[in-house]
Tab-separated table of C-alpha atoms and ligand atoms in Angstrom:
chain	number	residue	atom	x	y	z
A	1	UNK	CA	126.250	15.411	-27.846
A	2	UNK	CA	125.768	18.781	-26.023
A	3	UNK	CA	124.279	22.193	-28.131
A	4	UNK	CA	126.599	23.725	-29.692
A	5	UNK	CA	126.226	27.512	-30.182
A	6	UNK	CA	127.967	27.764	-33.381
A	7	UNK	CA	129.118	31.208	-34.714
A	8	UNK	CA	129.597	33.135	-37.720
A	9	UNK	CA	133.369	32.789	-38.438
A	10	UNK	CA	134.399	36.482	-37.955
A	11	UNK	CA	135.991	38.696	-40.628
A	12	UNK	CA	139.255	39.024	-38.145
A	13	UNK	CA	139.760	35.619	-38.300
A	14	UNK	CA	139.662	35.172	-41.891
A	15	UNK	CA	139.022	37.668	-44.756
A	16	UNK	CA	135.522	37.821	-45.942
A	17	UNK	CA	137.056	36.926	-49.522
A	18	UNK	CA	138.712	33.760	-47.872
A	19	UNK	CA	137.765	30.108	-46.702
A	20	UNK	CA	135.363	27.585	-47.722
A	21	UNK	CA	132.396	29.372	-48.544
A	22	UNK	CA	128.986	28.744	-46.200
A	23	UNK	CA	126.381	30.247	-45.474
A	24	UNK	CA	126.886	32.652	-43.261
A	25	UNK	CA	130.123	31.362	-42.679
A	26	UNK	CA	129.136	28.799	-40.661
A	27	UNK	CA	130.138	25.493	-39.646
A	28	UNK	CA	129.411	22.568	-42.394
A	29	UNK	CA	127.591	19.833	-40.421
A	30	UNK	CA	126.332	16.610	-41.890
A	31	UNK	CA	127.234	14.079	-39.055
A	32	UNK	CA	123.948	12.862	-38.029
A	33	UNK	CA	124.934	12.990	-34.327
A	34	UNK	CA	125.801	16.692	-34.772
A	35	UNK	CA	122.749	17.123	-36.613
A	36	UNK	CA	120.708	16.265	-33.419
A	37	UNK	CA	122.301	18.859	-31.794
A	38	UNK	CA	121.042	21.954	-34.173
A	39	UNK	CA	117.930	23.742	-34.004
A	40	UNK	CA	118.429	25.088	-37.432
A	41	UNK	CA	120.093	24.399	-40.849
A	42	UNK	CA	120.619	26.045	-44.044
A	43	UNK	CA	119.968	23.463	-46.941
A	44	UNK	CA	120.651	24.208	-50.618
A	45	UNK	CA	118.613	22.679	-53.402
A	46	UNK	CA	120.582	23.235	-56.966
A	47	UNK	CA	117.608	22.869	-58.755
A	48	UNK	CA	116.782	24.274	-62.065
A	49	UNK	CA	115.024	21.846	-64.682
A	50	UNK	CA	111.355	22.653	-63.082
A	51	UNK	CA	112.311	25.937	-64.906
A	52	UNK	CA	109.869	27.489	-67.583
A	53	UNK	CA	111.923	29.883	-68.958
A	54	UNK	CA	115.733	31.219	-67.944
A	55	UNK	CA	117.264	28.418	-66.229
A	56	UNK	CA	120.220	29.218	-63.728
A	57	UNK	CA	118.859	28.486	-60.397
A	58	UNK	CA	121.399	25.330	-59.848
A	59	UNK	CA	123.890	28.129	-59.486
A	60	UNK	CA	121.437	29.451	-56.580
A	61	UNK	CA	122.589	28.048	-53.052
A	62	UNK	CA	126.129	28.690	-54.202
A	63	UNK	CA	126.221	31.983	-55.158
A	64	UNK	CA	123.985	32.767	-51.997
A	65	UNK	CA	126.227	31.538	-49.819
A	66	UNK	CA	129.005	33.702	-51.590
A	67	UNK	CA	127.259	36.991	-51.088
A	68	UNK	CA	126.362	35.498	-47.411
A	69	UNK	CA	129.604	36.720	-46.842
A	70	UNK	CA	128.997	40.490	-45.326
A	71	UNK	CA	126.075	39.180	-42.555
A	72	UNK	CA	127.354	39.588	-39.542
A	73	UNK	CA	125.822	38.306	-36.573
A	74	UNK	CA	123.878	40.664	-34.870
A	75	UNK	CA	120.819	42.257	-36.682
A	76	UNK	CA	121.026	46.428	-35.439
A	77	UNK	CA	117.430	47.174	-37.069
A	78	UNK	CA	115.404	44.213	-34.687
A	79	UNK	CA	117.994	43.707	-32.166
A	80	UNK	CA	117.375	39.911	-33.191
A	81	UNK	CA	120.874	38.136	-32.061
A	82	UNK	CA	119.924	34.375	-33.383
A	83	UNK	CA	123.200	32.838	-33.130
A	84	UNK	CA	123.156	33.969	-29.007
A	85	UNK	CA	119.924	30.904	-28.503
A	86	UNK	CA	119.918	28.862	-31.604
A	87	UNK	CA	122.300	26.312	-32.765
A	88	UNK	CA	123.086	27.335	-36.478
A	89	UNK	CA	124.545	25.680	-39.224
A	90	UNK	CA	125.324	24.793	-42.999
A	91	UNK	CA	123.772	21.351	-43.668
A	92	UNK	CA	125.177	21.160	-47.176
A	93	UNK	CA	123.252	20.633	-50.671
A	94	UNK	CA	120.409	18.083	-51.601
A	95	UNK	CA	121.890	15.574	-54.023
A	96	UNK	CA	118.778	16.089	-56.988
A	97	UNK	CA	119.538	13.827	-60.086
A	98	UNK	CA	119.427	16.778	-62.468
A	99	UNK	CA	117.917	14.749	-65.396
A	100	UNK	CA	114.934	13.680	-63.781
A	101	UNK	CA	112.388	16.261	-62.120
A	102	UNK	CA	110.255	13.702	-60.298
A	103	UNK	CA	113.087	11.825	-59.267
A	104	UNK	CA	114.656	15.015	-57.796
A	105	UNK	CA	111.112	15.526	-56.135
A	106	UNK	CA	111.698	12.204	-54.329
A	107	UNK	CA	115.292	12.605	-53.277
A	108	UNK	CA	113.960	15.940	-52.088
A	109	UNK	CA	111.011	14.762	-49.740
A	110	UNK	CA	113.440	11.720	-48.541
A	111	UNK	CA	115.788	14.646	-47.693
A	112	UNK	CA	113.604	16.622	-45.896
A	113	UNK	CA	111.932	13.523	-43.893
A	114	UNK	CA	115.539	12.965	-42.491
A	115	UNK	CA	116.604	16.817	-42.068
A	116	UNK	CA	113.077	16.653	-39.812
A	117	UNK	CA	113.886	13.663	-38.034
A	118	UNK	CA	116.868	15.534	-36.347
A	119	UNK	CA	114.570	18.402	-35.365
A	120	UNK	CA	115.672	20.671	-37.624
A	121	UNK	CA	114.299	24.213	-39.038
A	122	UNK	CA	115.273	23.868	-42.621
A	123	UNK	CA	116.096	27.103	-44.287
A	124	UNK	CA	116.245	26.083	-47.931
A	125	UNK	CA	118.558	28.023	-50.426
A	126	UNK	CA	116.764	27.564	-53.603
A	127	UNK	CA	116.776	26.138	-56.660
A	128	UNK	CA	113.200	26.788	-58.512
A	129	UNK	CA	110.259	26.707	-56.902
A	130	UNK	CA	109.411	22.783	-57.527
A	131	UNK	CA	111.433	22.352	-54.765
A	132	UNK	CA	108.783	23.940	-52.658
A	133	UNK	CA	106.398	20.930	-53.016
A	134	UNK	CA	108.615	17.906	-51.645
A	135	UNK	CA	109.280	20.168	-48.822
A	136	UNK	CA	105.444	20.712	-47.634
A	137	UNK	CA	105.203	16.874	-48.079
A	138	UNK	CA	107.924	16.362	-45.725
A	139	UNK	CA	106.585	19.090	-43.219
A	140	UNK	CA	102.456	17.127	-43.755
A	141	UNK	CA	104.097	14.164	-42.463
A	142	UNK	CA	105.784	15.939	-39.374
A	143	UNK	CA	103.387	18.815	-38.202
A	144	UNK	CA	99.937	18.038	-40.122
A	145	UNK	CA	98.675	20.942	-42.342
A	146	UNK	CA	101.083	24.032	-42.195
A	147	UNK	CA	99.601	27.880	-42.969
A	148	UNK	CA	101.663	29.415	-46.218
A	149	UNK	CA	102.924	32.543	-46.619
A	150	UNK	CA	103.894	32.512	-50.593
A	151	UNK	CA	105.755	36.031	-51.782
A	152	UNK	CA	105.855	35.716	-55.355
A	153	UNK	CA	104.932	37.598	-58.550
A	154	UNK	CA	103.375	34.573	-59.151
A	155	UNK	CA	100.585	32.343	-58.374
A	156	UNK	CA	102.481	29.447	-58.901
A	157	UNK	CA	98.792	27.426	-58.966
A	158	UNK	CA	99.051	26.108	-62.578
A	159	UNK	CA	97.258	23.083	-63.136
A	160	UNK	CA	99.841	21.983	-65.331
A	161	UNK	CA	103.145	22.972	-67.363
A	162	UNK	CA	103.150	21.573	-70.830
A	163	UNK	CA	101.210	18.298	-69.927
A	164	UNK	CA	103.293	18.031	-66.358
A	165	UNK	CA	101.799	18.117	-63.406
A	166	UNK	CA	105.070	19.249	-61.261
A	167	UNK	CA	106.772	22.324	-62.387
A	168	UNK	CA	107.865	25.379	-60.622
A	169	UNK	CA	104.780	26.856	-61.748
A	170	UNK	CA	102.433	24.443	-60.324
A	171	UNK	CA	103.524	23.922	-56.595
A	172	UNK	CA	100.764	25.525	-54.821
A	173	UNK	CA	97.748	23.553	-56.562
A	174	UNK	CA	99.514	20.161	-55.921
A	175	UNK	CA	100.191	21.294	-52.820
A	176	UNK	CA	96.202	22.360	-51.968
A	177	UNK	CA	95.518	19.066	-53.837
A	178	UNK	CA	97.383	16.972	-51.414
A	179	UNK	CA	95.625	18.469	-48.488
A	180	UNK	CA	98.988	19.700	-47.189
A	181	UNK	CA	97.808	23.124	-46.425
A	182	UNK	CA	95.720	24.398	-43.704
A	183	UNK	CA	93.468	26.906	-46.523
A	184	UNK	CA	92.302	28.952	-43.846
A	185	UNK	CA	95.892	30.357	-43.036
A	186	UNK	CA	97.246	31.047	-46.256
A	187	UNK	CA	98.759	34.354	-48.162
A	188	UNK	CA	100.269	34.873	-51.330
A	189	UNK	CA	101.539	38.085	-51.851
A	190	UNK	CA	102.770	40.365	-54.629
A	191	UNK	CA	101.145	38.691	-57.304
A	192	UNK	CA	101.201	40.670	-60.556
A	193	UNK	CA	101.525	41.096	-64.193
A	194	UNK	CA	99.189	39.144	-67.126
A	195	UNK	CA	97.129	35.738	-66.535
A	196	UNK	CA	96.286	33.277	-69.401
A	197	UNK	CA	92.866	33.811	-68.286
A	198	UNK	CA	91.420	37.012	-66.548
A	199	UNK	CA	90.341	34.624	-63.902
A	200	UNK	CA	93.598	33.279	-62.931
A	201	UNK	CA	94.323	34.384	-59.294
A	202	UNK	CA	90.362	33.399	-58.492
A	203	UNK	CA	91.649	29.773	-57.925
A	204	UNK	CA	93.506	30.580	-55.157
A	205	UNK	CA	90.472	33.049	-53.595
A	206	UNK	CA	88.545	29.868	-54.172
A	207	UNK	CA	90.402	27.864	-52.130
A	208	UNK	CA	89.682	30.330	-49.193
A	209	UNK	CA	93.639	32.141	-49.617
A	210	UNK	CA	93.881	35.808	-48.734
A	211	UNK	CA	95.649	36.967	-52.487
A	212	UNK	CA	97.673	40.230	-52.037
A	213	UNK	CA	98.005	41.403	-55.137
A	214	UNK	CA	101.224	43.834	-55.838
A	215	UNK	CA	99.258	47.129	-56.986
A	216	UNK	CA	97.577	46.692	-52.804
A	217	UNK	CA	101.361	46.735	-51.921
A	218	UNK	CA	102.465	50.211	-53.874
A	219	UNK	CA	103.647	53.186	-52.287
A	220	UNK	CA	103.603	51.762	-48.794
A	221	UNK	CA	104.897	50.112	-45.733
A	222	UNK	CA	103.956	46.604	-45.653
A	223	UNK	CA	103.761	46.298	-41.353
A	224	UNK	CA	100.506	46.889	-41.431
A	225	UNK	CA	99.849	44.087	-44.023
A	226	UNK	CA	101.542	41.902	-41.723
A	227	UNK	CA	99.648	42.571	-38.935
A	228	UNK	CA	96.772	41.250	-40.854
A	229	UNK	CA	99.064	37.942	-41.564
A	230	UNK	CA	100.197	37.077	-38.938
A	231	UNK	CA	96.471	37.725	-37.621
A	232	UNK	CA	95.560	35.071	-39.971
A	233	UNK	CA	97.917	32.375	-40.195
A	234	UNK	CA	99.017	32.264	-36.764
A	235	UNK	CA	97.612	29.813	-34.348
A	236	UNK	CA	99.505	26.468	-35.845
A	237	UNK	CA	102.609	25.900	-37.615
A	238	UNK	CA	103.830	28.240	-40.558
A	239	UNK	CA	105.331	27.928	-43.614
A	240	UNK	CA	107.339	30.923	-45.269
A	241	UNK	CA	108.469	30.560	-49.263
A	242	UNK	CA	109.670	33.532	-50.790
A	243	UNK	CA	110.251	33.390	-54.560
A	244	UNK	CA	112.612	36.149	-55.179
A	245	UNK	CA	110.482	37.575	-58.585
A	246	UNK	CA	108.138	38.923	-55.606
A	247	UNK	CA	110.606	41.975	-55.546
A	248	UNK	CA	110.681	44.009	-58.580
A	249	UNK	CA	113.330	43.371	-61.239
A	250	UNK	CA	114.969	46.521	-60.542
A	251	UNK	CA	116.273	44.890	-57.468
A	252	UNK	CA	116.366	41.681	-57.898
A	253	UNK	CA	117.147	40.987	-62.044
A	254	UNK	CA	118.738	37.562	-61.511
A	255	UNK	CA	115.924	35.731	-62.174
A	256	UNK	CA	114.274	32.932	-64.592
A	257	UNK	CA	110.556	34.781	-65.011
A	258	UNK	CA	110.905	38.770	-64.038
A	259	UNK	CA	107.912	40.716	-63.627
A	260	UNK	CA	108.118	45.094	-63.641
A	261	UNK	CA	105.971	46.391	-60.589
A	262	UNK	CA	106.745	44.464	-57.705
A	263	UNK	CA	107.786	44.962	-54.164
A	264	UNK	CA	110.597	46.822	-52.859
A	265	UNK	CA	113.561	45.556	-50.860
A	266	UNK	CA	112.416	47.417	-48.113
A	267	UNK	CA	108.806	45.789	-48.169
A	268	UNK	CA	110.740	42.499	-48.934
A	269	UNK	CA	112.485	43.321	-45.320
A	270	UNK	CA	109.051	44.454	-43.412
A	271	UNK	CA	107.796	40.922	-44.441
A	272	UNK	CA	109.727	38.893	-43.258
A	273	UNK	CA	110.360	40.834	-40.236
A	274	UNK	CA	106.337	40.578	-39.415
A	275	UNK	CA	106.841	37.088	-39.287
A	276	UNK	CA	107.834	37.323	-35.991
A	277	UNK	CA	105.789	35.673	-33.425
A	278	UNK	CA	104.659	32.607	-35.723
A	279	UNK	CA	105.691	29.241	-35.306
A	280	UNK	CA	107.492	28.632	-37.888
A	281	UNK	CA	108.861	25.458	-39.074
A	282	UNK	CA	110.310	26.420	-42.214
A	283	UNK	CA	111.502	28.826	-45.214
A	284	UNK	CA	112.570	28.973	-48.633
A	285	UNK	CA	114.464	31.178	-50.703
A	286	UNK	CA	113.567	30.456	-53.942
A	287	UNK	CA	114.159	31.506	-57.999
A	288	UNK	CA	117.813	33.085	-57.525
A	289	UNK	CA	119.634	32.794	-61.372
A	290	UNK	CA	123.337	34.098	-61.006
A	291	UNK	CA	123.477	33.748	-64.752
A	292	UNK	CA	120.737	36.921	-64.905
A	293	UNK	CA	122.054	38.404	-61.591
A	294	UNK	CA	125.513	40.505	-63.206
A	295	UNK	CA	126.073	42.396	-60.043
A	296	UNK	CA	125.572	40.249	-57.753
A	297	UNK	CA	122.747	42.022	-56.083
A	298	UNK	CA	119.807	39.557	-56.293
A	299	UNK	CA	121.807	37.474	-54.396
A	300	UNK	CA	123.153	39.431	-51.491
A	301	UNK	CA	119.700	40.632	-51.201
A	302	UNK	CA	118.489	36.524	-50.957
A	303	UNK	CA	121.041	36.550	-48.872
A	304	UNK	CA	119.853	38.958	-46.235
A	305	UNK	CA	116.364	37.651	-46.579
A	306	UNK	CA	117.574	34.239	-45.441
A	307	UNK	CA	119.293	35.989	-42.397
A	308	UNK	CA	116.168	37.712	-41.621
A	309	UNK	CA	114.208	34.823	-41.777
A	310	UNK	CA	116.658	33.105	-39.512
A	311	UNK	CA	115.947	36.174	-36.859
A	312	UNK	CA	112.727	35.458	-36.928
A	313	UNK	CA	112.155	31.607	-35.897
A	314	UNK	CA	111.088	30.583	-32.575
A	315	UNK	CA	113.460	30.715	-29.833
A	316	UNK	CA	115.972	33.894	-30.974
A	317	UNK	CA	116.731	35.775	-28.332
A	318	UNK	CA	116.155	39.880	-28.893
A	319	UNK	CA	118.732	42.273	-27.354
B	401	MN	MN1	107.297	30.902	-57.645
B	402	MN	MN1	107.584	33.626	-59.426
C-alpha cells in the first residue's frame, strides 16, 4: 500500500465538539497493511493499577484525545508542519487485563514488539508510568540501548513498591537493571520534593545519569538546559517519557502523586521543543488522572505536549 499523508480532520468539516473522538482527529488505523504504511502512531495505554496513590490514569488516553480536539495542524511557534512529511495516525488502545499488573506488562511489550515491527514511532498516551518499562523492552529488542530523557517530579528508581518489583514508581531501576539503557545518555529532569532517604536521587547519579533537579530549573528558560541534552544524549537512538507531575500542580492538578515547585508549561514546551535534532524512536505521555483534572487543563496541556513531541521526530518538515 502507498503512504498515506493522513490529516487532521478540519474543524469545517466537522465541529470540534463532533465525531468519533482521536487523537488529533485523526484517522483510526489498526489494519496491519495500513499500519506498514505509517511512520507514526498514537497508542493509548489505560493503565492505572501500577498506581501508588490516586488512581485515574485508565481515564488518560481518552480524555487526551478529547482535549486533542483544538490542535490544529500547523505549529506557528516552530514552523514544524508534521502532518506535510509524516504519515500520522490513531493506532487505538493496548488491551491491558486490568486485574493483573504483570500480565498487563506482557500484553504491553507483545504490543509494542508488533507496533515496531510495522516501523512505527509510538507516541504512547498514558496510563501510569509502569507502562514505561514494557515499552523500553520492546525498543532493547529493536534499536539496542536507547538514551532517556525522563521529566518527572520523580525519580521513579524505587527498588520496590510494597514488596513489588514493577510499579509506576520503579520503572527506571528495572529498566537500568535490564541493561536497556545506554547510562551515558540519560536525563531526568524536574525531580523534587522529599526522599525516604536523603540519598535518594544519588542512585541515579550513580548510575552515571545527569539528575536535573527542579530548584536548577526555577526562574528560567530551559533552552539552554537543552542544549546541554541534547549535547549528551544525542549520537544514538532516544527515548522521551514525560510524566506529567514534572509540571507543577498549578498547571497540571490531574494527577495521582502532585508535587508544589515544579516546572512551568512554558519550560514543559522549551523541552520538548529542544528535542529536536535527536533520533528519536519514541515518547510517552504519562500520569494524566481526569478524575483530579476538573477543568480539563492537565489534559489539553498533555495534549499539546504530545503534538509537540510529534513536531519534533525525525523526518517533519519545517516551514
Ligand atoms: Mn513517573
Ligand atoms: Mn511522577
Amino acid at each position: 500500500m502507498e503512504k498515506i499523508l493522513h490529516q487532521p480532520l478540519g474543524g469545517n468539516e466537522m465541529p470540534r465538539f463532533g465525531g468519533i473522538a482521536t487523537m488529533l482527529r485523526l484517522p483510526h488505523i489498526t489494519a496491519p497493511e495500513q499500519l506498514d504504511t505509517l511512520d507514526v502512531g498514537f497508542v493509548g495505554i489505560p493503565l492505572d493499577i501500577g498506581t501508588s496513590l490516586r488512581s485515574g490514569t485508565r481515564f488518560g488516553p481518552r480524555q487526551l484525545r478529547t482535549e486533542s480536539v483544538m490542535i490544529r495542524p500547523y505549529n506557528m511557534a516552530t514552523g514544524a508542519a508534521p502532518f506535510d512529511s509524516l504519515s500520522v495516525a490513531d493506532i487505538g488502545d493496548v488491551p491491558i487485563n486490568t486485574f493483573n499488573l504483570l500480565d498487563a506488562v506482557a500484553i504491553i511489550e507483545r504490543e509494542y514488539d508488533r507496533i515496531l515491527g510495522h516501523n512505527i514511532i509510538p507516541l504512547t498516551l498514558g496510563g501510569d508510568h509502569t507502562l514505561t518499562l514494557p515499552i523500553l523492552r520492546a525498543m532493547h529488542k529493536k534499536y539496542g540501548k536507547v538514551g532517556l530523557i525522563h521529566v518527572d517530579a520523580h525519580a521513579d528508581v524505587g527498588d520496590h513498591m510494597f514488596g513489588e518489583k514493577i510499579a509506576h514508581g520503579t520503572t527506571f531501576r528495572r529498566a537500568r537493571e535490564e541493561g536497556l539503557l545506554d547510562c551515558d545518555r540519560v536525563v531526568q529532569i524536574g525531580l523534587r520534593a522529599q526522599g525516604y532517604t536523603a540519598e535518594d536521587f544519588d542512585w541515579s547519579r550513580q548510575q552515571g545519569w545527569r539528575v536535573v533537579q527542579a530548584e536548577e530549573c526555577w526562574h528560567k528558560s530551559l533552552a539552554p538546559l537543552m542544549e546541554e541534552v541534547r549535547e549528551r544524549v544525542g549520537g544514538g537512538p532516544v527515548y522521551l517519557s514525560f510524566d506529567i507531575d514534572g509540571i507543577d500542580p498549578a498547571w497540571a492538578p490531574g494527577t495521582g502523586t502532585p508535587e508544589v515547585g515544579g516546572l512551568t508549561t512554558i519550560q514543559g514546551l522549551e523541552i520538548v521543543r529542544g528535542c529536536l535534532g535527536l533520533d528519536l524512536v519514541g515518547c510517552d505521555l504519562v500520569e494524566v488522572s481526569p478524575p483530579y483534572d476538573t477543568t480539563g487543563n492537565t489534559s489539553l496541556l498533555g495534549a499539546n505536549l504530545l503534538y509537540e513531541m510529534l513536531c519534533v521526530l525525525p523526518g517533519v518538515k519545517y516551514r
